[in-house]
Coordinates of C-alpha atoms in Angstrom, one line a residue:
M25 CA 58.4 143.6 256.0
L26 CA 59.5 141.6 259.1
S27 CA 62.0 144.1 259.9
L28 CA 63.7 141.6 262.3
K29 CA 66.3 143.1 264.9
T30 CA 68.1 141.6 267.5
E31 CA 69.2 143.2 270.6
K32 CA 70.7 142.8 274.1
R33 CA 70.1 144.9 277.1
K34 CA 72.1 144.8 280.3
F35 CA 70.8 145.8 283.8
N36 CA 73.1 146.9 286.5
E37 CA 70.4 147.2 289.1
P38 CA 69.6 144.2 291.2
L39 CA 66.4 142.0 290.7
Y40 CA 65.0 140.8 293.7
L41 CA 63.5 137.2 293.1
E42 CA 60.7 135.5 294.7
S43 CA 62.9 133.1 296.4
G44 CA 64.8 136.0 298.5
R45 CA 67.9 135.7 296.3
I46 CA 69.1 138.4 294.1
L47 CA 70.6 138.7 290.8
S48 CA 73.0 141.7 291.2
E49 CA 73.1 142.2 287.6
Y50 CA 71.7 140.7 284.4
E51 CA 71.2 140.7 280.6
L52 CA 68.3 140.0 278.4
V53 CA 68.4 139.3 274.6
Y54 CA 65.3 140.1 272.7
E55 CA 64.2 140.2 269.1
T56 CA 61.5 142.6 267.5
Y57 CA 59.5 142.6 264.4
G58 CA 57.5 145.1 262.6
E59 CA 57.6 148.7 263.5
L60 CA 56.5 150.6 266.6
N61 CA 53.7 153.3 265.8
S62 CA 54.0 156.8 267.0
D63 CA 51.7 156.2 270.2
K64 CA 53.4 152.8 270.9
S65 CA 49.9 151.3 270.8
N66 CA 50.6 148.3 268.5
V67 CA 53.0 146.3 270.8
V68 CA 52.3 142.2 270.9
V69 CA 54.6 140.6 273.4
V70 CA 55.4 136.9 272.5
C71 CA 56.4 134.4 275.2
H72 CA 58.5 131.4 274.3
A73 CA 58.0 127.9 275.7
L74 CA 60.6 125.5 277.5
T75 CA 63.3 125.3 274.7
G76 CA 62.3 128.3 272.7
S77 CA 64.0 131.6 272.4
H78 CA 63.9 135.2 271.3
H79 CA 64.2 134.0 267.8
A80 CA 60.4 133.6 267.2
A81 CA 60.0 134.5 263.3
G82 CA 62.1 135.0 260.3
V83 CA 65.4 133.6 258.9
Y84 CA 69.0 134.8 260.0
A85 CA 71.2 135.4 257.1
N86 CA 73.2 132.2 256.2
D87 CA 70.7 130.1 258.1
S88 CA 68.0 128.1 256.8
K89 CA 65.8 127.6 259.9
A90 CA 63.1 129.8 260.5
G91 CA 61.9 131.1 264.1
W92 CA 59.9 128.8 266.3
W93 CA 56.6 130.5 265.7
D94 CA 57.4 131.8 262.1
G95 CA 54.1 130.4 260.6
L96 CA 52.1 132.7 263.0
I97 CA 54.2 135.9 263.1
G98 CA 54.9 138.0 259.8
E99 CA 53.5 140.1 257.3
G100 CA 49.8 139.0 256.4
K101 CA 50.0 136.1 259.2
A102 CA 47.9 136.1 262.3
V103 CA 50.3 138.2 264.2
D104 CA 50.6 140.6 261.2
T105 CA 53.9 142.6 261.4
S106 CA 52.6 145.1 258.9
K107 CA 50.2 146.2 261.8
F108 CA 51.8 145.1 264.9
F109 CA 55.4 145.7 266.7
V110 CA 56.1 142.4 268.0
I111 CA 58.8 141.7 270.7
C112 CA 60.1 138.3 272.1
V113 CA 62.5 137.9 274.9
S114 CA 64.9 135.0 275.7
I115 CA 64.1 134.5 279.6
L116 CA 66.3 134.4 282.5
G117 CA 67.7 131.1 282.8
S118 CA 67.7 130.1 279.1
C119 CA 71.0 129.5 277.2
Y120 CA 70.1 131.7 274.3
G121 CA 72.0 134.7 275.4
S122 CA 70.1 136.2 278.5
T123 CA 71.6 135.6 282.0
S124 CA 71.7 131.9 282.8
P125 CA 73.5 129.3 284.8
L126 CA 76.4 129.8 282.7
S127 CA 76.9 133.5 283.1
I128 CA 79.4 135.0 285.4
D129 CA 78.5 135.7 288.9
K130 CA 79.9 139.0 289.6
S131 CA 80.7 138.4 293.2
S132 CA 82.9 135.3 292.4
G133 CA 84.3 136.0 289.1
K134 CA 83.1 132.7 288.1
Q135 CA 80.1 131.0 286.2
Y136 CA 76.9 130.5 288.4
R137 CA 76.5 126.7 287.6
L138 CA 74.4 125.1 290.5
K139 CA 74.8 128.4 292.4
F140 CA 72.5 130.1 290.2
P141 CA 69.3 131.0 291.9
V142 CA 66.0 128.9 291.1
L143 CA 63.6 131.3 289.0
T144 CA 60.0 131.5 289.0
V145 CA 57.7 132.5 286.1
S146 CA 57.0 135.7 288.0
D147 CA 60.7 136.4 288.0
V148 CA 61.2 136.2 284.4
V149 CA 58.0 138.3 283.8
K150 CA 59.2 141.0 286.2
A151 CA 62.5 141.0 284.4
Q152 CA 60.7 141.6 281.1
I153 CA 58.6 144.3 282.3
R154 CA 61.7 146.1 283.5
L155 CA 63.1 145.7 280.0
F156 CA 60.1 147.0 278.3
D157 CA 59.9 150.0 280.6
E158 CA 63.8 150.5 279.7
I159 CA 63.0 150.7 276.1
G160 CA 59.6 152.9 276.4
I161 CA 56.9 150.4 276.2
R162 CA 54.5 151.0 279.1
K163 CA 51.6 148.9 277.7
A164 CA 50.9 146.1 275.2
L165 CA 48.1 145.5 272.9
A166 CA 48.3 141.7 273.7
V167 CA 50.6 139.1 275.2
I168 CA 50.6 135.8 273.7
G169 CA 52.3 132.5 274.5
G170 CA 51.9 128.7 274.6
S171 CA 53.1 126.1 277.2
L172 CA 55.6 127.9 279.5
G173 CA 54.8 131.0 277.3
G174 CA 51.4 130.9 278.3
M175 CA 52.2 130.7 282.1
Q176 CA 54.1 134.0 281.5
A177 CA 51.2 135.4 279.6
L178 CA 48.9 134.4 282.7
C179 CA 51.5 136.1 285.1
F180 CA 51.5 139.2 283.2
A181 CA 47.8 139.4 283.4
I182 CA 47.6 138.7 287.3
E183 CA 50.7 140.6 288.3
F184 CA 50.9 143.7 285.9
P185 CA 47.1 144.1 285.3
D186 CA 47.4 147.1 283.6
F187 CA 50.1 146.1 280.9
A188 CA 48.1 144.2 278.4
Q189 CA 44.7 144.7 276.8
R190 CA 44.5 141.0 276.1
V191 CA 46.3 137.8 276.9
I192 CA 46.3 135.0 274.7
M193 CA 47.1 131.5 276.3
L194 CA 47.6 128.3 274.3
A195 CA 48.2 124.7 275.5
S196 CA 49.0 126.0 278.9
T197 CA 47.7 125.9 282.6
Y198 CA 47.2 128.0 285.8
Q199 CA 49.3 125.3 287.6
T200 CA 51.7 122.4 286.6
K201 CA 50.1 119.2 287.6
A202 CA 51.5 115.8 288.9
W203 CA 51.5 114.2 285.5
A204 CA 53.8 116.8 283.9
I205 CA 56.1 116.8 287.0
A206 CA 56.4 113.3 286.6
F207 CA 57.8 113.4 283.2
N208 CA 60.1 116.1 284.2
K209 CA 61.3 114.0 287.0
I210 CA 62.8 111.5 284.7
A211 CA 64.8 114.2 282.9
I212 CA 66.1 115.5 285.9
E213 CA 67.3 112.2 287.3
A214 CA 68.9 111.3 283.9
I215 CA 70.9 114.6 283.7
L216 CA 72.1 114.4 287.5
K217 CA 73.0 110.7 287.3
D218 CA 75.0 111.1 284.0
P219 CA 78.7 111.1 285.0
E220 CA 79.6 113.5 282.5
F221 CA 77.4 116.1 284.0
K222 CA 80.0 116.3 286.8
N223 CA 77.7 118.1 289.4
G224 CA 77.4 120.8 287.2
E225 CA 80.9 121.5 286.3
Y226 CA 81.0 119.8 282.7
D227 CA 82.8 121.6 280.0
E228 CA 80.1 123.3 278.0
N229 CA 82.1 123.0 274.6
L230 CA 82.4 119.2 274.9
I231 CA 78.8 118.9 275.5
K232 CA 77.9 120.8 272.4
Q233 CA 80.2 118.6 270.4
N234 CA 79.5 115.3 272.1
G235 CA 76.1 115.6 273.7
L236 CA 75.1 114.5 277.2
N237 CA 73.2 111.2 277.2
G238 CA 71.2 112.0 280.4
L239 CA 69.8 115.2 278.6
A240 CA 69.1 113.2 275.4
Y241 CA 67.3 110.5 277.5
G242 CA 65.2 113.4 279.5
R243 CA 64.4 114.9 276.0
M244 CA 63.2 111.6 274.7
V245 CA 60.9 111.4 277.6
G246 CA 59.8 114.9 276.9
H247 CA 58.9 114.1 273.3
I248 CA 56.4 111.3 274.4
S249 CA 54.7 113.9 276.5
F250 CA 54.7 116.5 273.8
L251 CA 53.0 114.2 271.3
S252 CA 50.0 111.8 271.8
P253 CA 49.3 108.1 271.0
D254 CA 47.2 109.1 267.8
S255 CA 49.9 111.4 266.5
M256 CA 52.7 109.0 266.9
E257 CA 50.6 106.3 265.4
S258 CA 49.7 108.4 262.4
K259 CA 53.4 109.8 262.0
F260 CA 55.1 106.5 262.6
G261 CA 52.7 103.5 263.1
R262 CA 54.8 100.3 263.1
N263 CA 57.0 101.3 260.2
Y264 CA 60.6 99.9 260.4
V265 CA 63.8 101.4 259.5
E266 CA 64.5 100.3 255.7
T267 CA 68.2 99.6 256.4
D268 CA 67.7 97.7 259.7
G269 CA 67.0 94.0 259.9
L270 CA 63.8 92.9 261.7
Y271 CA 65.5 90.0 263.6
E272 CA 68.6 92.2 264.4
L273 CA 68.6 92.8 268.3
L274 CA 69.1 96.5 267.9
G275 CA 67.2 96.9 264.6
R276 CA 64.9 100.0 265.0
F277 CA 61.3 101.1 264.3
Q278 CA 60.9 104.5 262.8
I279 CA 59.7 105.9 266.1
D280 CA 63.1 104.8 267.4
R281 CA 65.1 106.7 265.0
Y282 CA 62.8 109.5 265.7
M283 CA 63.5 109.3 269.3
E284 CA 67.2 109.0 269.0
Y285 CA 67.4 112.0 266.4
N286 CA 65.6 114.4 268.6
G287 CA 67.2 112.9 271.8
Y288 CA 70.9 112.9 270.9
N289 CA 70.9 116.4 269.0
F290 CA 69.3 118.1 271.6
P291 CA 72.2 118.6 274.0
K292 CA 74.2 120.1 271.2
R293 CA 71.9 123.2 271.1
F294 CA 70.5 123.3 274.5
D295 CA 72.6 123.4 277.8
P296 CA 71.7 121.0 280.5
L297 CA 71.7 123.4 283.4
S298 CA 69.4 125.6 281.6
Y299 CA 67.1 122.6 281.0
L300 CA 67.0 121.9 284.8
Y301 CA 66.4 125.3 285.7
I302 CA 63.6 125.9 283.6
I303 CA 61.8 122.6 284.2
K304 CA 62.1 123.5 287.9
M305 CA 60.5 126.9 287.1
M306 CA 57.7 125.0 285.2
N307 CA 57.1 122.5 288.1
I308 CA 56.7 125.1 290.9
F309 CA 54.4 127.5 288.7
D310 CA 51.1 127.7 290.5
C311 CA 49.4 131.1 290.0
T312 CA 47.3 130.5 293.2
R313 CA 50.2 129.9 295.3
H314 CA 50.0 133.4 297.0
Y315 CA 46.1 133.1 297.0
D316 CA 43.4 131.2 298.8
S317 CA 41.9 130.1 295.6
L318 CA 41.9 130.2 291.7
K319 CA 39.1 132.8 292.0
D320 CA 41.2 135.1 294.2
A321 CA 44.2 134.7 291.9
L322 CA 42.2 135.6 288.9
L323 CA 40.3 138.6 290.4
P324 CA 43.1 141.3 289.6
I325 CA 42.8 140.6 285.8
K326 CA 41.8 143.4 283.7
A327 CA 42.8 142.1 280.4
G328 CA 40.5 140.0 278.1
L329 CA 41.4 136.4 278.0
S330 CA 41.7 134.0 275.2
L331 CA 42.2 130.5 276.2
I332 CA 43.1 128.0 273.4
S333 CA 43.5 124.3 274.4
F334 CA 44.1 121.0 272.3
K335 CA 42.0 118.2 272.6
G336 CA 45.0 115.6 272.4
D337 CA 47.2 117.4 274.9
L338 CA 48.3 115.2 277.5
L339 CA 50.8 117.5 279.3
F340 CA 48.4 120.2 279.9
P341 CA 44.8 118.9 279.2
P342 CA 42.2 121.0 278.1
E343 CA 40.5 121.0 281.5
C344 CA 43.5 123.1 282.9
M345 CA 42.3 126.2 281.0
R346 CA 38.6 125.3 280.9
E347 CA 39.0 125.6 284.8
I348 CA 40.0 129.2 284.2
Y349 CA 37.2 129.9 281.8
D350 CA 34.8 128.4 284.4
T351 CA 36.1 130.4 287.2
F352 CA 35.5 133.6 285.2
C353 CA 32.0 132.5 284.6
D354 CA 31.4 131.8 288.2
M355 CA 32.6 135.4 288.9
G356 CA 30.1 136.8 286.5
R357 CA 32.9 137.8 284.3
K358 CA 32.1 135.6 281.1
S359 CA 32.3 138.6 278.8
Q360 CA 35.9 139.0 279.7
V361 CA 37.1 135.5 278.6
E362 CA 36.7 133.3 275.7
Y363 CA 37.6 129.5 275.7
V364 CA 38.2 127.4 272.5
Q365 CA 39.1 123.6 272.4
I366 CA 40.9 122.8 269.2
D367 CA 39.9 119.5 267.7
S368 CA 43.5 118.0 267.3
Q369 CA 45.1 114.8 268.3
Y370 CA 48.7 115.9 267.6
G371 CA 49.5 116.4 271.2
H372 CA 50.9 119.3 273.3
D373 CA 53.0 120.6 270.7
A374 CA 50.1 121.4 268.3
F375 CA 50.5 124.8 269.3
L376 CA 53.7 124.9 267.4
V377 CA 52.8 122.7 264.6
E378 CA 49.0 123.0 263.7
I379 CA 49.0 126.7 263.3
D380 CA 46.1 126.6 260.6
K381 CA 43.8 125.0 263.2
F382 CA 44.0 127.9 265.5
E383 CA 45.6 131.1 263.9
M384 CA 41.9 132.4 263.0
Y385 CA 41.3 132.6 266.9
V386 CA 44.6 134.5 267.4
K387 CA 43.7 136.8 264.6
R388 CA 40.2 137.5 266.1
A389 CA 41.5 138.0 269.5
L390 CA 44.1 140.7 268.3
K391 CA 41.2 142.6 266.2
R392 CA 39.1 142.5 269.1
S393 CA 42.0 144.3 271.1
L394 CA 42.4 146.7 268.3
K395 CA 38.8 147.8 268.5
D396 CA 39.1 148.0 272.4

């Protein structure tokens, strides 16, 4: 049984942010799967990526689209809901129900919009810890996440070292590198320069209905970084759209149609301000920021680490997590960490798509944690 439940929790006490700003109150939406055992020792926290949400698994009534990691989470799957109590939270800043730029600022009675504070990965993790404490979860068997979710998982390990027994990072990094920041810059500029963005004062209902070209263009660029040359070639090659003429100026290759479909539909389901705030959060992520070195940043970690990278990942190349592994080895703590590079040419999104290639490593890591 998946036992899917969706909940919302409001916090009336302030959340003090890394920037020095304060959220006087906030809400978090979360979803749970499976059943919590009597001693609350079977908790697995799942952290979502940039455009993910609390809906990680299962299918809602009257809906055909499964949660974003449905292939990994469920009864008999790698994250087995017949054994584990799984919880996934929509992060602060996201547009899927938790407090975001479109939420009401109590001090003004208006939506925050561009007055919303810049958030860090540490901020969203601190908010989740507060949620878990509120619902009686003091410890987790494991925290698992890919991409931005992996950044959150690493923050759990460093900043709340007694919380999780094991941390599983996929397709992630300890700091966002210039290559990824450059891709995000194109998206930022496209959104800000779109006249319909209106300096953040757009009508969100019109955006959901008509889209926003700037966000569509940014998402197209994002899809280039999420895939790889090999995966694009194997998926699309030079195939042409059957109904388009080769000598029509605006005739399209299949890859053109793919980019259009994913780009222009995206703003109808994801808010442009949330996109700006979350990619800012990703851009400034650097677990060494308050330390002298990566070694110093990793020293507090008590959890066992499982690092899963993907060979064809251009956004967060394997060496980003290999460096974490090497640092642990240099500290004489090799037994605390395992590193696996998956032979994949799909690209960054392999952690969402090629589950059959890595699920055994997730299952193995969780099994080890149960023994621990």
